[in-house]
Amino acid sequence: MRPRNSQARLIVGLAFHDYVHERVMTSCFVLALSAVLLPLLVLFGLKFGIIGNLLAPLEDDPRYRQIRPVGSGSFSPDWFDEMAARSDVAFIVPRTRAIAATMRLRLPDSDTGRIISVELIPSAAGDPVLGDLGPPSGFGDVLLSQDAADKLGFAAGTRAEGILSRTYTGQQETVLLPLTVTGVASAGAFDRDGMFVSHDLLVAVEDFLDGRAVPALGWDGIQVQDDLRHFSGFRLYARDIADVAGLRRGLMARGIDVRTRQADIELVQSLDRNLSIVFWIIASIAAVGYGISFGSSVWANIERKQRDFSVLRLTGFRTRGIVSFPILQALLTGVLGWLIATAAYFGVQAGLNALLAESVGGGQAVCRLLPSHFMIAMILTLTAASVAAALGGIRLARLEPSLALREG
């Protein structure tokens, strides 16, 4: 009896030499496999590319993750702490009443320059719409929206002056607040005249307009102790677009009416699901069809070589080693078919992307796959080929060694 390692090496060598000897038939198997695999790669590449182009703006644009309250409510500090602790919440800050969240803005000591009214937007560290810009801090550092900055001609580093007016004890009062523009947000961060401010400044403005004193800024008013201040609104962003629906349902269940862009998100997600279903149906049909075809071919090849395999059994080769003979050849077919299909895919991909480049625009690829997709395709291909070859292996396991003697 030969040692197991020696038998294994002999089986591998015999399988390879037989594969090369039957090169016409094996070439047909390889081309048949690549002909099945190539359309699947192109189809999945189109599905992944198109859906990726649709999902990318939704995932990259924080506005699709924003959850906006409708009307005014009353939200306590404990409620904000609870929401901030949730794993599906990326950012949340309190917001004051809209009527108390505006300020006029101009150049310092300029009575003749342009003055615009800006909406105050509460911000803090981690604000999704500010990107790499540092958040506003204290009572003096602010960031402007693109529209406001363009109208006033302000840029990062510009010194500005905020103007607030109120009627207090029957008298009209106006205060001037020195500000420093630390940055200008992108055009998509806020599409109106706005100014990103810290929580402290936002609260101070509301207190002033409500007639309360703001000692930190020297503004007189009613002295009020309010350790549990409630806010009328919030700025809330989900961690991912997939979290928007759950957050919306949770808030609505608590009686908080909100608005989201869930309809846009669900449209793309629905398209993704439908295309995935179509792809896997086609892939499954193709895989089953090829598996049956390949398995039948292996079975027919074994029937043709019954005597050769019986001789191996007669010379002492184990059943397990002989059964692995067609599986090894199937794996080699799978690797070669995958390589040919992958090489052909890159040619088709380049042609499709060049053909549709103008209609898509933005340099986006209509057809594309990631390296992980090719590895998954290879694993699935080798698995399918091995399963198909196992059908022939069943026939091999039943061969009698005496067949070689009877037909000798």
Short mmCIF file of C-alpha atoms in Angstrom, two decimals:
data_model
loop_
_atom_site.label_atom_id
_atom_site.label_comp_id
_atom_site.label_asym_id
_atom_site.label_seq_id
_atom_site.Cartn_x
_atom_site.Cartn_y
_atom_site.Cartn_z
CA MET A 1 0.00 0.00 0.00
CA ARG A 2 1.28 3.46 -0.84
CA PRO A 3 1.48 6.09 1.93
CA ARG A 4 -1.41 8.53 1.91
CA ASN A 5 0.80 11.53 1.07
CA SER A 6 2.30 9.66 -1.87
CA GLN A 7 -1.15 8.70 -3.15
CA ALA A 8 -2.34 12.29 -2.84
CA ARG A 9 0.60 13.57 -4.87
CA LEU A 10 0.04 10.93 -7.53
CA ILE A 11 -3.67 11.74 -7.78
CA VAL A 12 -2.91 15.46 -8.17
CA GLY A 13 -0.32 14.72 -10.85
CA LEU A 14 -2.57 12.29 -12.70
CA ALA A 15 -5.52 14.70 -12.58
CA PHE A 16 -3.37 17.52 -13.97
CA HIS A 17 -1.83 15.46 -16.76
CA ASP A 18 -5.21 14.04 -17.73
CA TYR A 19 -6.60 17.60 -17.73
CA VAL A 20 -3.87 18.74 -20.12
CA HIS A 21 -4.23 15.63 -22.27
CA GLU A 22 -7.96 16.24 -22.67
CA ARG A 23 -7.30 19.90 -23.49
CA VAL A 24 -9.95 20.18 -26.18
CA MET A 25 -12.73 18.99 -23.88
CA THR A 26 -11.44 20.89 -20.85
CA SER A 27 -11.15 24.07 -22.92
CA CYS A 28 -14.83 23.71 -23.77
CA PHE A 29 -15.64 23.36 -20.05
CA VAL A 30 -13.59 26.47 -19.22
CA LEU A 31 -15.17 28.56 -21.98
CA ALA A 32 -18.64 27.35 -21.00
CA LEU A 33 -18.06 28.39 -17.40
CA SER A 34 -16.67 31.81 -18.35
CA ALA A 35 -19.62 32.32 -20.72
CA VAL A 36 -21.98 31.77 -17.78
CA LEU A 37 -19.95 33.82 -15.28
CA LEU A 38 -19.23 36.87 -17.45
CA PRO A 39 -22.88 38.02 -17.87
CA LEU A 40 -23.41 37.59 -14.13
CA LEU A 41 -20.39 39.76 -13.33
CA VAL A 42 -21.58 42.44 -15.77
CA LEU A 43 -25.13 42.29 -14.44
CA PHE A 44 -24.00 42.59 -10.83
CA GLY A 45 -21.52 45.32 -11.81
CA LEU A 46 -24.36 47.33 -13.35
CA LYS A 47 -26.58 46.76 -10.33
CA PHE A 48 -23.83 47.72 -7.89
CA GLY A 49 -22.73 50.73 -9.95
CA ILE A 50 -26.21 52.15 -10.53
CA ILE A 51 -27.40 51.62 -6.95
CA GLY A 52 -24.08 52.93 -5.65
CA ASN A 53 -24.51 56.11 -7.68
CA LEU A 54 -28.00 56.56 -6.25
CA LEU A 55 -27.07 55.72 -2.66
CA ALA A 56 -23.84 57.74 -2.52
CA PRO A 57 -25.54 61.17 -2.47
CA LEU A 58 -27.96 59.94 0.19
CA GLU A 59 -25.17 58.57 2.38
CA ASP A 60 -22.81 61.51 1.87
CA ASP A 61 -25.39 64.29 2.24
CA PRO A 62 -26.31 64.72 5.93
CA ARG A 63 -29.60 66.38 4.94
CA TYR A 64 -30.98 62.93 4.14
CA ARG A 65 -30.23 61.88 7.73
CA GLN A 66 -31.88 64.95 9.26
CA ILE A 67 -35.06 64.57 11.26
CA ARG A 68 -36.89 67.89 11.61
CA PRO A 69 -39.62 68.56 14.17
CA VAL A 70 -42.90 70.05 12.98
CA GLY A 71 -44.12 72.89 15.15
CA SER A 72 -42.96 73.55 18.70
CA GLY A 73 -42.70 71.19 21.64
CA SER A 74 -41.19 71.09 25.08
CA PHE A 75 -38.04 69.04 25.42
CA SER A 76 -36.19 68.72 28.71
CA PRO A 77 -32.44 68.24 29.23
CA ASP A 78 -33.14 64.64 30.26
CA TRP A 79 -34.85 64.03 26.90
CA PHE A 80 -31.81 65.33 25.02
CA ASP A 81 -29.49 63.15 27.15
CA GLU A 82 -31.65 60.12 26.39
CA MET A 83 -31.62 60.79 22.66
CA ALA A 84 -27.88 61.50 22.54
CA ALA A 85 -27.21 58.13 24.20
CA ARG A 86 -28.97 56.21 21.42
CA SER A 87 -26.73 54.28 19.03
CA ASP A 88 -28.76 55.41 16.00
CA VAL A 89 -28.36 59.14 16.76
CA ALA A 90 -25.25 60.85 15.36
CA PHE A 91 -25.94 64.42 16.46
CA ILE A 92 -28.54 66.32 18.45
CA VAL A 93 -28.63 69.84 19.91
CA PRO A 94 -31.49 71.88 21.44
CA ARG A 95 -33.17 74.58 19.42
CA THR A 96 -35.01 77.65 20.73
CA ARG A 97 -38.19 79.19 19.33
CA ALA A 98 -37.86 80.34 15.72
CA ILE A 99 -38.99 83.87 16.59
CA ALA A 100 -36.21 84.10 19.18
CA ALA A 101 -33.51 82.68 16.90
CA THR A 102 -32.78 85.57 14.55
CA MET A 103 -30.20 88.34 14.57
CA ARG A 104 -29.25 91.20 12.29
CA LEU A 105 -25.68 91.16 11.07
CA ARG A 106 -23.34 93.82 9.65
CA LEU A 107 -19.77 95.04 9.62
CA PRO A 108 -18.68 96.54 12.99
CA ASP A 109 -19.64 100.21 13.52
CA SER A 110 -21.13 100.44 10.03
CA ASP A 111 -24.30 102.52 9.84
CA THR A 112 -24.34 102.64 6.06
CA GLY A 113 -23.19 99.11 5.16
CA ARG A 114 -25.52 96.28 4.32
CA ILE A 115 -27.44 94.66 7.17
CA ILE A 116 -29.14 91.28 6.80
CA SER A 117 -31.23 89.19 9.14
CA VAL A 118 -29.81 85.73 9.74
CA GLU A 119 -31.35 82.64 11.28
CA LEU A 120 -29.42 81.29 14.24
CA ILE A 121 -28.57 77.61 13.89
CA PRO A 122 -27.42 75.80 17.03
CA SER A 123 -24.27 73.78 16.51
CA ALA A 124 -21.67 71.82 18.43
CA ALA A 125 -18.80 69.39 17.96
CA GLY A 126 -19.64 66.69 15.44
CA ASP A 127 -22.12 68.78 13.46
CA PRO A 128 -22.60 66.72 10.26
CA VAL A 129 -23.15 69.71 7.95
CA LEU A 130 -19.96 71.52 8.96
CA GLY A 131 -17.56 68.82 7.77
CA ASP A 132 -13.99 69.72 8.70
CA LEU A 133 -14.91 73.18 10.01
CA GLY A 134 -14.56 73.63 13.73
CA PRO A 135 -17.82 74.25 15.59
CA PRO A 136 -18.68 77.71 16.95
CA SER A 137 -17.77 78.31 20.57
CA GLY A 138 -18.54 80.81 23.29
CA PHE A 139 -20.46 84.01 22.61
CA GLY A 140 -18.22 85.43 19.88
CA ASP A 141 -17.22 82.73 17.38
CA VAL A 142 -19.72 81.95 14.61
CA LEU A 143 -19.89 80.35 11.17
CA LEU A 144 -21.95 81.74 8.31
CA SER A 145 -23.95 80.00 5.65
CA GLN A 146 -22.75 80.48 2.08
CA ASP A 147 -25.66 82.77 1.20
CA ALA A 148 -25.12 85.07 4.18
CA ALA A 149 -21.38 85.26 3.61
CA ASP A 150 -21.84 86.12 -0.07
CA LYS A 151 -24.36 88.87 0.66
CA LEU A 152 -22.12 90.55 3.23
CA GLY A 153 -18.81 89.75 1.58
CA PHE A 154 -17.60 87.99 4.73
CA ALA A 155 -14.96 85.26 4.88
CA ALA A 156 -13.18 83.30 7.58
CA GLY A 157 -11.51 85.72 9.97
CA THR A 158 -13.89 88.62 9.28
CA ARG A 159 -15.04 90.58 12.30
CA ALA A 160 -18.79 91.19 12.36
CA GLU A 161 -21.38 92.78 14.59
CA GLY A 162 -24.69 91.31 15.66
CA ILE A 163 -27.67 93.54 16.41
CA LEU A 164 -30.49 92.55 18.78
CA SER A 165 -33.49 94.70 19.67
CA ARG A 166 -36.30 94.28 22.21
CA THR A 167 -38.93 96.22 24.08
CA TYR A 168 -38.21 96.07 27.82
CA THR A 169 -40.09 98.01 30.54
CA GLY A 170 -41.72 100.06 27.80
CA GLN A 171 -38.39 101.09 26.30
CA GLN A 172 -36.81 100.04 23.01
CA GLU A 173 -33.40 98.50 23.68
CA THR A 174 -30.69 97.54 21.23
CA VAL A 175 -27.46 95.71 21.98
CA LEU A 176 -24.44 95.18 19.75
CA LEU A 177 -22.55 91.91 19.92
CA PRO A 178 -18.99 91.67 18.53
CA LEU A 179 -18.55 88.47 16.53
CA THR A 180 -15.77 86.70 14.65
CA VAL A 181 -16.55 84.62 11.57
CA THR A 182 -14.41 81.50 12.01
CA GLY A 183 -15.61 79.83 8.83
CA VAL A 184 -18.13 79.67 6.01
CA ALA A 185 -20.17 76.50 5.68
CA SER A 186 -20.68 74.80 2.32
CA ALA A 187 -23.65 75.73 0.17
CA GLY A 188 -25.41 72.50 1.09
CA ALA A 189 -25.14 73.06 4.84
CA PHE A 190 -27.91 75.67 4.94
CA ASP A 191 -29.72 77.09 1.93
CA ARG A 192 -30.80 80.41 3.48
CA ASP A 193 -29.20 83.30 5.35
CA GLY A 194 -28.01 81.58 8.49
CA MET A 195 -25.38 81.70 11.20
CA PHE A 196 -24.15 78.66 13.12
CA VAL A 197 -23.80 79.56 16.80
CA SER A 198 -23.00 77.84 20.07
CA HIS A 199 -25.65 76.65 22.48
CA ASP A 200 -24.62 79.40 24.92
CA LEU A 201 -25.15 82.20 22.40
CA LEU A 202 -28.47 80.76 21.23
CA VAL A 203 -29.80 80.66 24.81
CA ALA A 204 -28.46 84.13 25.50
CA VAL A 205 -30.31 85.57 22.49
CA GLU A 206 -33.58 83.96 23.54
CA ASP A 207 -33.15 85.22 27.11
CA PHE A 208 -32.49 88.75 25.92
CA LEU A 209 -35.50 88.81 23.59
CA ASP A 210 -37.68 87.39 26.39
CA GLY A 211 -36.58 90.16 28.77
CA ARG A 212 -34.26 88.01 30.86
CA ALA A 213 -30.88 89.11 32.08
CA VAL A 214 -27.71 87.72 30.50
CA PRO A 215 -24.98 88.50 33.05
CA ALA A 216 -22.21 86.92 30.94
CA LEU A 217 -22.78 89.60 28.28
CA GLY A 218 -23.83 92.43 30.58
CA TRP A 219 -27.39 92.50 29.31
CA ASP A 220 -29.94 93.64 31.90
CA GLY A 221 -33.29 92.01 32.46
CA ILE A 222 -35.34 89.85 34.79
CA GLN A 223 -33.25 87.57 36.96
CA VAL A 224 -34.64 84.04 36.57
CA GLN A 225 -33.35 80.81 38.02
CA ASP A 226 -34.17 78.04 35.53
CA ASP A 227 -32.03 74.96 36.04
CA LEU A 228 -34.40 72.76 34.03
CA ARG A 229 -34.78 74.81 30.90
CA HIS A 230 -37.01 73.28 28.23
CA PHE A 231 -36.50 73.84 24.51
CA SER A 232 -39.07 74.07 21.75
CA GLY A 233 -37.15 72.10 19.12
CA PHE A 234 -33.98 70.28 18.14
CA ARG A 235 -31.52 69.57 15.36
CA LEU A 236 -31.29 65.79 14.98
CA TYR A 237 -29.32 63.62 12.55
CA ALA A 238 -29.44 59.84 12.34
CA ARG A 239 -26.18 57.91 12.29
CA ASP A 240 -27.07 56.27 8.97
CA ILE A 241 -29.83 56.59 6.40
CA ALA A 242 -30.99 53.12 7.46
CA ASP A 243 -31.67 54.53 10.96
CA VAL A 244 -33.96 57.31 9.77
CA ALA A 245 -37.10 55.17 9.58
CA GLY A 246 -36.65 53.73 13.08
CA LEU A 247 -36.01 57.13 14.64
CA ARG A 248 -39.01 58.61 12.88
CA ARG A 249 -41.29 55.82 14.11
CA GLY A 250 -39.99 56.16 17.65
CA LEU A 251 -40.55 59.92 17.76
CA MET A 252 -43.98 59.70 16.15
CA ALA A 253 -44.98 57.06 18.71
CA ARG A 254 -44.13 59.56 21.46
CA GLY A 255 -46.36 62.19 19.88
CA ILE A 256 -43.53 64.17 18.26
CA ASP A 257 -44.41 65.04 14.67
CA VAL A 258 -41.32 65.05 12.46
CA ARG A 259 -40.40 65.31 8.80
CA THR A 260 -37.72 63.28 7.02
CA ARG A 261 -36.60 62.38 3.52
CA GLN A 262 -37.61 58.79 4.11
CA ALA A 263 -39.53 58.62 0.83
CA ASP A 264 -36.34 59.30 -1.17
CA ILE A 265 -34.41 56.76 0.88
CA GLU A 266 -37.08 54.07 0.54
CA LEU A 267 -37.26 54.59 -3.23
CA VAL A 268 -33.57 53.77 -3.65
CA GLN A 269 -33.69 50.94 -1.11
CA SER A 270 -36.69 49.44 -2.90
CA LEU A 271 -34.86 49.63 -6.22
CA ASP A 272 -31.85 47.96 -4.62
CA ARG A 273 -33.99 45.12 -3.24
CA ASN A 274 -35.80 44.55 -6.53
CA LEU A 275 -32.60 44.52 -8.56
CA SER A 276 -31.02 42.14 -6.04
CA ILE A 277 -33.98 39.76 -6.35
CA VAL A 278 -33.74 39.82 -10.15
CA PHE A 279 -29.97 39.28 -10.04
CA TRP A 280 -30.12 36.32 -7.64
CA ILE A 281 -32.94 34.67 -9.60
CA ILE A 282 -30.89 34.91 -12.79
CA ALA A 283 -27.70 33.83 -10.99
CA SER A 284 -29.44 30.85 -9.38
CA ILE A 285 -30.92 29.68 -12.69
CA ALA A 286 -27.53 30.04 -14.40
CA ALA A 287 -25.71 28.25 -11.57
CA VAL A 288 -28.16 25.34 -11.50
CA GLY A 289 -28.11 25.06 -15.29
CA TYR A 290 -24.33 25.10 -15.45
CA GLY A 291 -24.06 22.70 -12.51
CA ILE A 292 -26.31 20.16 -14.20
CA SER A 293 -24.49 20.57 -17.51
CA PHE A 294 -21.04 20.31 -15.94
CA GLY A 295 -22.06 17.40 -13.70
CA SER A 296 -23.49 15.52 -16.68
CA SER A 297 -20.29 16.09 -18.62
CA VAL A 298 -18.18 14.82 -15.73
CA TRP A 299 -20.46 11.80 -15.39
CA ALA A 300 -20.15 11.05 -19.12
CA ASN A 301 -16.37 11.44 -18.94
CA ILE A 302 -16.19 8.98 -16.05
CA GLU A 303 -18.35 6.50 -17.95
CA ARG A 304 -15.87 6.80 -20.81
CA LYS A 305 -12.90 6.18 -18.50
CA GLN A 306 -14.37 3.50 -16.24
CA ARG A 307 -11.57 1.06 -17.00
CA ASP A 308 -8.84 3.64 -16.26
CA PHE A 309 -10.34 4.49 -12.87
CA SER A 310 -10.84 0.77 -12.09
CA VAL A 311 -7.13 0.20 -12.73
CA LEU A 312 -6.38 2.88 -10.11
CA ARG A 313 -8.66 1.09 -7.67
CA LEU A 314 -6.98 -2.20 -8.49
CA THR A 315 -3.48 -0.79 -7.89
CA GLY A 316 -4.38 0.24 -4.36
CA PHE A 317 -5.62 3.81 -4.64
CA ARG A 318 -8.18 4.67 -2.01
CA THR A 319 -11.75 5.54 -2.93
CA ARG A 320 -11.39 9.01 -1.39
CA GLY A 321 -8.38 9.79 -3.55
CA ILE A 322 -10.04 8.61 -6.75
CA VAL A 323 -13.22 10.56 -5.97
CA SER A 324 -11.11 13.70 -5.59
CA PHE A 325 -9.83 13.22 -9.16
CA PRO A 326 -12.78 14.93 -10.92
CA ILE A 327 -13.10 17.48 -8.10
CA LEU A 328 -9.50 18.62 -8.62
CA GLN A 329 -10.13 18.99 -12.33
CA ALA A 330 -13.36 20.87 -11.64
CA LEU A 331 -11.48 23.30 -9.35
CA LEU A 332 -8.92 23.90 -12.09
CA THR A 333 -11.76 24.54 -14.54
CA GLY A 334 -13.35 26.94 -12.06
CA VAL A 335 -10.14 28.96 -11.59
CA LEU A 336 -9.44 29.22 -15.33
CA GLY A 337 -13.07 30.08 -16.12
CA TRP A 338 -13.08 32.74 -13.41
CA LEU A 339 -9.84 34.27 -14.71
CA ILE A 340 -11.15 34.47 -18.28
CA ALA A 341 -14.51 35.89 -17.16
CA THR A 342 -12.79 38.45 -14.91
CA ALA A 343 -10.44 39.59 -17.68
CA ALA A 344 -13.37 39.88 -20.11
CA TYR A 345 -15.39 41.77 -17.50
CA PHE A 346 -12.83 44.58 -17.30
CA GLY A 347 -13.06 45.04 -21.05
CA VAL A 348 -16.87 45.14 -20.97
CA GLN A 349 -16.80 47.47 -17.94
CA ALA A 350 -14.54 49.95 -19.68
CA GLY A 351 -16.75 49.93 -22.76
CA LEU A 352 -19.99 50.43 -20.81
CA ASN A 353 -18.59 53.23 -18.66
CA ALA A 354 -17.18 55.02 -21.71
CA LEU A 355 -20.44 54.59 -23.61
CA LEU A 356 -22.62 55.91 -20.78
CA ALA A 357 -20.20 58.49 -19.34
CA GLU A 358 -21.94 61.48 -20.91
CA SER A 359 -25.45 60.42 -19.91
CA VAL A 360 -24.45 59.76 -16.28
CA GLY A 361 -22.07 62.70 -15.82
CA GLY A 362 -19.88 63.50 -12.86
CA GLY A 363 -17.33 60.85 -13.82
CA GLN A 364 -19.38 58.15 -12.08
CA ALA A 365 -18.97 54.54 -13.13
CA VAL A 366 -22.17 52.85 -14.26
CA CYS A 367 -20.60 49.40 -14.02
CA ARG A 368 -18.15 48.65 -11.23
CA LEU A 369 -17.19 45.92 -8.80
CA LEU A 370 -15.02 45.85 -5.69
CA PRO A 371 -12.13 43.40 -5.22
CA SER A 372 -14.21 41.58 -2.61
CA HIS A 373 -16.88 40.92 -5.25
CA PHE A 374 -14.38 39.09 -7.47
CA MET A 375 -13.23 36.98 -4.53
CA ILE A 376 -16.83 36.07 -3.70
CA ALA A 377 -17.44 35.20 -7.35
CA MET A 378 -14.40 32.90 -7.33
CA ILE A 379 -15.49 31.17 -4.11
CA LEU A 380 -19.01 30.62 -5.44
CA THR A 381 -17.64 29.39 -8.77
CA LEU A 382 -15.30 26.87 -7.13
CA THR A 383 -18.10 25.72 -4.84
CA ALA A 384 -20.50 25.20 -7.73
CA ALA A 385 -17.87 23.38 -9.78
CA SER A 386 -16.98 21.12 -6.84
CA VAL A 387 -20.62 20.24 -6.20
CA ALA A 388 -21.13 19.46 -9.89
CA ALA A 389 -18.00 17.29 -9.96
CA ALA A 390 -19.19 15.48 -6.84
CA LEU A 391 -22.01 14.03 -8.96
CA GLY A 392 -19.36 12.23 -10.99
CA GLY A 393 -17.51 11.31 -7.83
CA ILE A 394 -20.55 9.33 -6.70
CA ARG A 395 -20.20 7.21 -9.83
CA LEU A 396 -16.49 6.69 -9.16
CA ALA A 397 -17.13 5.51 -5.62
CA ARG A 398 -19.29 2.71 -6.99
CA LEU A 399 -16.78 1.38 -9.51
CA GLU A 400 -15.52 -2.17 -8.87
CA PRO A 401 -11.76 -2.89 -9.19
CA SER A 402 -12.64 -6.13 -11.00
CA LEU A 403 -13.90 -4.07 -13.95
CA ALA A 404 -10.32 -3.60 -15.10
CA LEU A 405 -9.77 -7.38 -15.08
CA ARG A 406 -13.02 -8.19 -16.84
CA GLU A 407 -12.30 -5.74 -19.62
CA GLY A 408 -8.61 -6.53 -19.77
#
